[in-house]
Amino acid sequence: MAYYLSPRFLEKLAVHITKNYLKLPQVKIPLLLGVHGRKGEGKTFQCELVYERMGIEVVHISGGELESPDAGDPARLIRLRYREAAELVRVRGKMAVLMINDIDAGAGRFDALTQYTVNTQLVNNTLMNIADNPTNVQLPGSYDENEIQRVPIIMTGNDLSTLYAPLIRDGRMDKFYWQPDRDDRIGIVGGIFKPDGLSSQDITLLVDTFPTQAIDFFGAVRAQIYNEQIRDFIYSVGLENVSRSVVNTTTPPSFRKPDFSISHLLEVGDRLVREQRRVDDMRLANEYNRVLQSGGASSAPDGSFYRAYDPAAAAPDPASPSGNGDSPQCPMPTARETTYSPSPPPPHSPTPHSSLPPEVRDQVNHILAQGYRLALEHVNQRRFQTNAWQSGPTISAQDAATASAVVARCLSDHAQDYVRLIGIDPKTKQRVMEQIIQRPQR
């Protein structure tokens, strides 16, 4: 089957890969290429078509391999696969790449519920180290003084902003946002339905009828066409005989070519769109999350999870001489830090929020007045040194009295911990303010 390869995609990857195998004088060449875009647009598949077209050897890593119960295993895996790709170049005399699929799912941090583990730190640091020293990649416990072949690393992901900011800075990573235009979509969908004999007019009509759907939607439409024949087959052999008819059989079932008329395809497409809308409209998890919010759930009132982590602000860049790292992607306005050492509230206190110091209460009122939401995080004295904050309750209330009462209750429950107040923009789902409002008594 002849699949469509976007000229823009081919050019971007071909230039990046070839440039990494050339020795250009006085030129800093990024080793990493991050291919990002919305889900289902065929990023990985387009990469595979480029590799096949250029005759490139590929060593794969899945984002799911970037976590392990044993600290250090994912970082060692990256070094091992990188050296394996370099060895392929030496042995086979062909270009090779290291391909990391869904890097944001393995090393990104999306919200306050995502655990930032030692392995995540080691993966980020290892990739930065390889990007800075691509010909000197050593395995733990051994040292080889001989330089290895420089091998470009291609990463795919949906949201690269969830990664550690110094990793994706210019100089280490080149970025390519893949959003197929109308011509690309027509070409890709035409390749999907090429064995089915659809005309170019039918392909154009199908694409224009569902202009907001991702590429994988059209593959799902084609797969759905076979459902009718499979259903007829199941009932013809009987439900109790399906297993013996399809598993380890010398005469597997065969199916005639289904109806690939444009009217039938549009009908199936409309049915899939209705199912998508049902999923979006039901949102049963929202009802569940609203019940849990008083107990510390981390979802916003509209059911969306806020992005509660700024990689650039969380940790310094190990490769930066000053140790300050790059500037954060979403700079936060500076706020006066208020230190509050709690004292036990008097018994039968009718207004818990009245025990808040005026500075904290004013800060709560100021954040709510700007239309932001509030959240809290806490950490004990030992984990404070490693910046390992734990999520507290997300405050859905918009009135200052209720919000202050929740803040006061959190301070009381974590009297021996650090507590910080967070302001969240409900539109961008990003933090706009962080302020420590309590430090444990010495």
mmCIF file of C-alpha atoms in Angstrom, residues 105-239:
data_model
loop_
_atom_site.group_PDB
_atom_site.id
_atom_site.type_symbol
_atom_site.label_atom_id
_atom_site.label_comp_id
_atom_site.label_asym_id
_atom_site.label_seq_id
_atom_site.Cartn_x
_atom_site.Cartn_y
_atom_site.Cartn_z
ATOM 1 C CA ALA A 105 3.647 10.642 28.545
ATOM 2 C CA GLY A 106 6.817 9.146 30.027
ATOM 3 C CA ALA A 107 8.753 12.186 31.236
ATOM 4 C CA GLY A 108 6.207 15.012 31.238
ATOM 5 C CA ARG A 109 4.222 16.381 34.132
ATOM 6 C CA PHE A 110 0.639 17.374 33.416
ATOM 7 C CA ASP A 111 -0.938 18.239 36.762
ATOM 8 C CA ALA A 112 -0.575 18.008 40.496
ATOM 9 C CA LEU A 113 -1.366 14.283 40.421
ATOM 10 C CA THR A 114 1.691 13.440 38.307
ATOM 11 C CA GLN A 115 4.493 12.137 40.473
ATOM 12 C CA TYR A 116 7.907 13.654 39.767
ATOM 13 C CA THR A 117 10.194 10.718 40.573
ATOM 14 C CA VAL A 118 13.941 10.200 40.711
ATOM 15 C CA ASN A 119 13.712 8.376 37.379
ATOM 16 C CA THR A 120 12.049 11.397 35.784
ATOM 17 C CA GLN A 121 14.921 13.583 36.942
ATOM 18 C CA LEU A 122 17.497 11.090 35.709
ATOM 19 C CA VAL A 123 15.802 10.747 32.297
ATOM 20 C CA ASN A 124 15.795 14.528 31.818
ATOM 21 C CA ASN A 125 19.390 14.851 32.947
ATOM 22 C CA THR A 126 20.527 11.930 30.771
ATOM 23 C CA LEU A 127 18.913 13.345 27.648
ATOM 24 C CA MET A 128 20.472 16.756 28.338
ATOM 25 C CA ASN A 129 23.866 15.149 28.875
ATOM 26 C CA ILE A 130 23.639 13.187 25.626
ATOM 27 C CA ALA A 131 22.516 16.309 23.745
ATOM 28 C CA ASP A 132 25.554 18.199 25.074
ATOM 29 C CA ASN A 133 28.038 15.307 24.613
ATOM 30 C CA PRO A 134 26.647 13.086 21.830
ATOM 31 C CA THR A 135 29.944 11.272 21.124
ATOM 32 C CA ASN A 136 30.766 10.491 24.760
ATOM 33 C CA VAL A 137 27.862 8.449 26.143
ATOM 34 C CA GLN A 138 28.967 6.041 28.852
ATOM 35 C CA LEU A 139 27.146 3.217 30.579
ATOM 36 C CA PRO A 140 27.002 3.236 34.387
ATOM 37 C CA GLY A 141 29.955 1.402 35.900
ATOM 38 C CA SER A 142 32.114 1.463 32.769
ATOM 39 C CA TYR A 143 34.105 3.955 30.773
ATOM 40 C CA ASP A 144 35.128 3.802 27.127
ATOM 41 C CA GLU A 145 37.546 6.488 26.073
ATOM 42 C CA ASN A 146 36.777 5.943 22.375
ATOM 43 C CA GLU A 147 34.254 8.331 20.861
ATOM 44 C CA ILE A 148 31.076 6.880 19.376
ATOM 45 C CA GLN A 149 29.026 7.993 16.396
ATOM 46 C CA ARG A 150 26.736 10.955 16.903
ATOM 47 C CA VAL A 151 23.127 9.758 16.467
ATOM 48 C CA PRO A 152 20.141 12.133 16.184
ATOM 49 C CA ILE A 153 17.254 11.565 18.610
ATOM 50 C CA ILE A 154 13.685 11.998 17.355
ATOM 51 C CA MET A 155 10.928 12.445 19.959
ATOM 52 C CA THR A 156 7.169 12.500 19.451
ATOM 53 C CA GLY A 157 4.645 13.924 21.882
ATOM 54 C CA ASN A 158 1.426 15.860 22.175
ATOM 55 C CA ASP A 159 2.536 18.614 24.561
ATOM 56 C CA LEU A 160 6.248 19.359 24.852
ATOM 57 C CA SER A 161 5.565 22.125 27.390
ATOM 58 C CA THR A 162 5.070 19.405 30.025
ATOM 59 C CA LEU A 163 8.749 18.471 29.750
ATOM 60 C CA TYR A 164 11.627 19.905 31.767
ATOM 61 C CA ALA A 165 12.186 23.367 30.257
ATOM 62 C CA PRO A 166 16.014 23.233 29.955
ATOM 63 C CA LEU A 167 15.682 19.988 27.985
ATOM 64 C CA ILE A 168 13.618 21.569 25.208
ATOM 65 C CA ARG A 169 15.496 24.851 24.931
ATOM 66 C CA ASP A 170 16.932 25.886 21.588
ATOM 67 C CA GLY A 171 20.394 24.468 21.118
ATOM 68 C CA ARG A 172 19.404 21.089 22.553
ATOM 69 C CA MET A 173 16.093 20.438 20.836
ATOM 70 C CA ASP A 174 14.701 21.549 17.515
ATOM 71 C CA LYS A 175 10.889 21.653 17.518
ATOM 72 C CA PHE A 176 8.462 20.778 14.723
ATOM 73 C CA TYR A 177 4.727 21.275 15.179
ATOM 74 C CA TRP A 178 2.900 18.829 12.909
ATOM 75 C CA GLN A 179 -0.532 19.998 11.855
ATOM 76 C CA PRO A 180 -1.495 18.597 8.464
ATOM 77 C CA ASP A 181 -3.148 21.123 6.165
ATOM 78 C CA ARG A 182 -6.016 20.313 3.832
ATOM 79 C CA ASP A 183 -3.751 19.013 1.063
ATOM 80 C CA ASP A 184 -1.890 16.815 3.537
ATOM 81 C CA ARG A 185 -5.145 15.449 4.929
ATOM 82 C CA ILE A 186 -6.489 14.665 1.457
ATOM 83 C CA GLY A 187 -3.240 12.923 0.560
ATOM 84 C CA ILE A 188 -3.096 10.881 3.777
ATOM 85 C CA VAL A 189 -6.761 9.864 3.656
ATOM 86 C CA GLY A 190 -6.351 9.004 -0.019
ATOM 87 C CA GLY A 191 -3.563 6.616 0.947
ATOM 88 C CA ILE A 192 -5.764 5.008 3.603
ATOM 89 C CA PHE A 193 -8.585 4.295 1.138
ATOM 90 C CA LYS A 194 -6.437 3.624 -1.943
ATOM 91 C CA PRO A 195 -7.124 -0.173 -1.953
ATOM 92 C CA ASP A 196 -10.857 0.539 -1.842
ATOM 93 C CA GLY A 197 -11.102 2.403 -5.125
ATOM 94 C CA LEU A 198 -12.448 5.736 -3.860
ATOM 95 C CA SER A 199 -12.212 8.587 -6.333
ATOM 96 C CA SER A 200 -10.366 11.801 -5.567
ATOM 97 C CA GLN A 201 -13.718 13.615 -5.394
ATOM 98 C CA ASP A 202 -14.978 11.149 -2.761
ATOM 99 C CA ILE A 203 -11.790 11.572 -0.726
ATOM 100 C CA THR A 204 -12.103 15.361 -0.856
ATOM 101 C CA LEU A 205 -15.764 15.204 0.173
ATOM 102 C CA LEU A 206 -14.952 12.883 3.078
ATOM 103 C CA VAL A 207 -12.178 15.147 4.352
ATOM 104 C CA ASP A 208 -14.230 18.328 3.976
ATOM 105 C CA THR A 209 -17.217 16.762 5.744
ATOM 106 C CA PHE A 210 -15.126 16.109 8.877
ATOM 107 C CA PRO A 211 -12.607 18.989 8.842
ATOM 108 C CA THR A 212 -11.913 18.977 12.594
ATOM 109 C CA GLN A 213 -11.270 15.248 12.955
ATOM 110 C CA ALA A 214 -7.762 13.867 13.360
ATOM 111 C CA ILE A 215 -6.226 11.553 10.789
ATOM 112 C CA ASP A 216 -6.847 8.430 12.862
ATOM 113 C CA PHE A 217 -10.593 9.153 12.635
ATOM 114 C CA PHE A 218 -10.582 8.187 8.973
ATOM 115 C CA GLY A 219 -8.700 4.980 9.723
ATOM 116 C CA ALA A 220 -11.363 4.193 12.311
ATOM 117 C CA VAL A 221 -14.088 4.821 9.722
ATOM 118 C CA ARG A 222 -12.486 2.302 7.373
ATOM 119 C CA ALA A 223 -12.193 -0.273 10.149
ATOM 120 C CA GLN A 224 -15.848 0.223 11.097
ATOM 121 C CA ILE A 225 -16.934 -0.716 7.568
ATOM 122 C CA TYR A 226 -15.972 -4.337 8.270
ATOM 123 C CA ASN A 227 -18.082 -4.542 11.434
ATOM 124 C CA GLU A 228 -21.206 -5.597 9.569
ATOM 125 C CA GLN A 229 -19.528 -8.580 7.925
ATOM 126 C CA ILE A 230 -17.864 -9.639 11.170
ATOM 127 C CA ARG A 231 -21.201 -9.445 12.957
ATOM 128 C CA ASP A 232 -22.807 -11.624 10.266
ATOM 129 C CA PHE A 233 -19.923 -14.096 10.549
ATOM 130 C CA ILE A 234 -20.328 -14.371 14.338
ATOM 131 C CA TYR A 235 -24.013 -15.166 14.090
ATOM 132 C CA SER A 236 -23.513 -17.552 11.187
ATOM 133 C CA VAL A 237 -21.064 -19.794 13.065
ATOM 134 C CA GLY A 238 -22.620 -19.228 16.497
ATOM 135 C CA LEU A 239 -21.127 -17.431 19.479
#
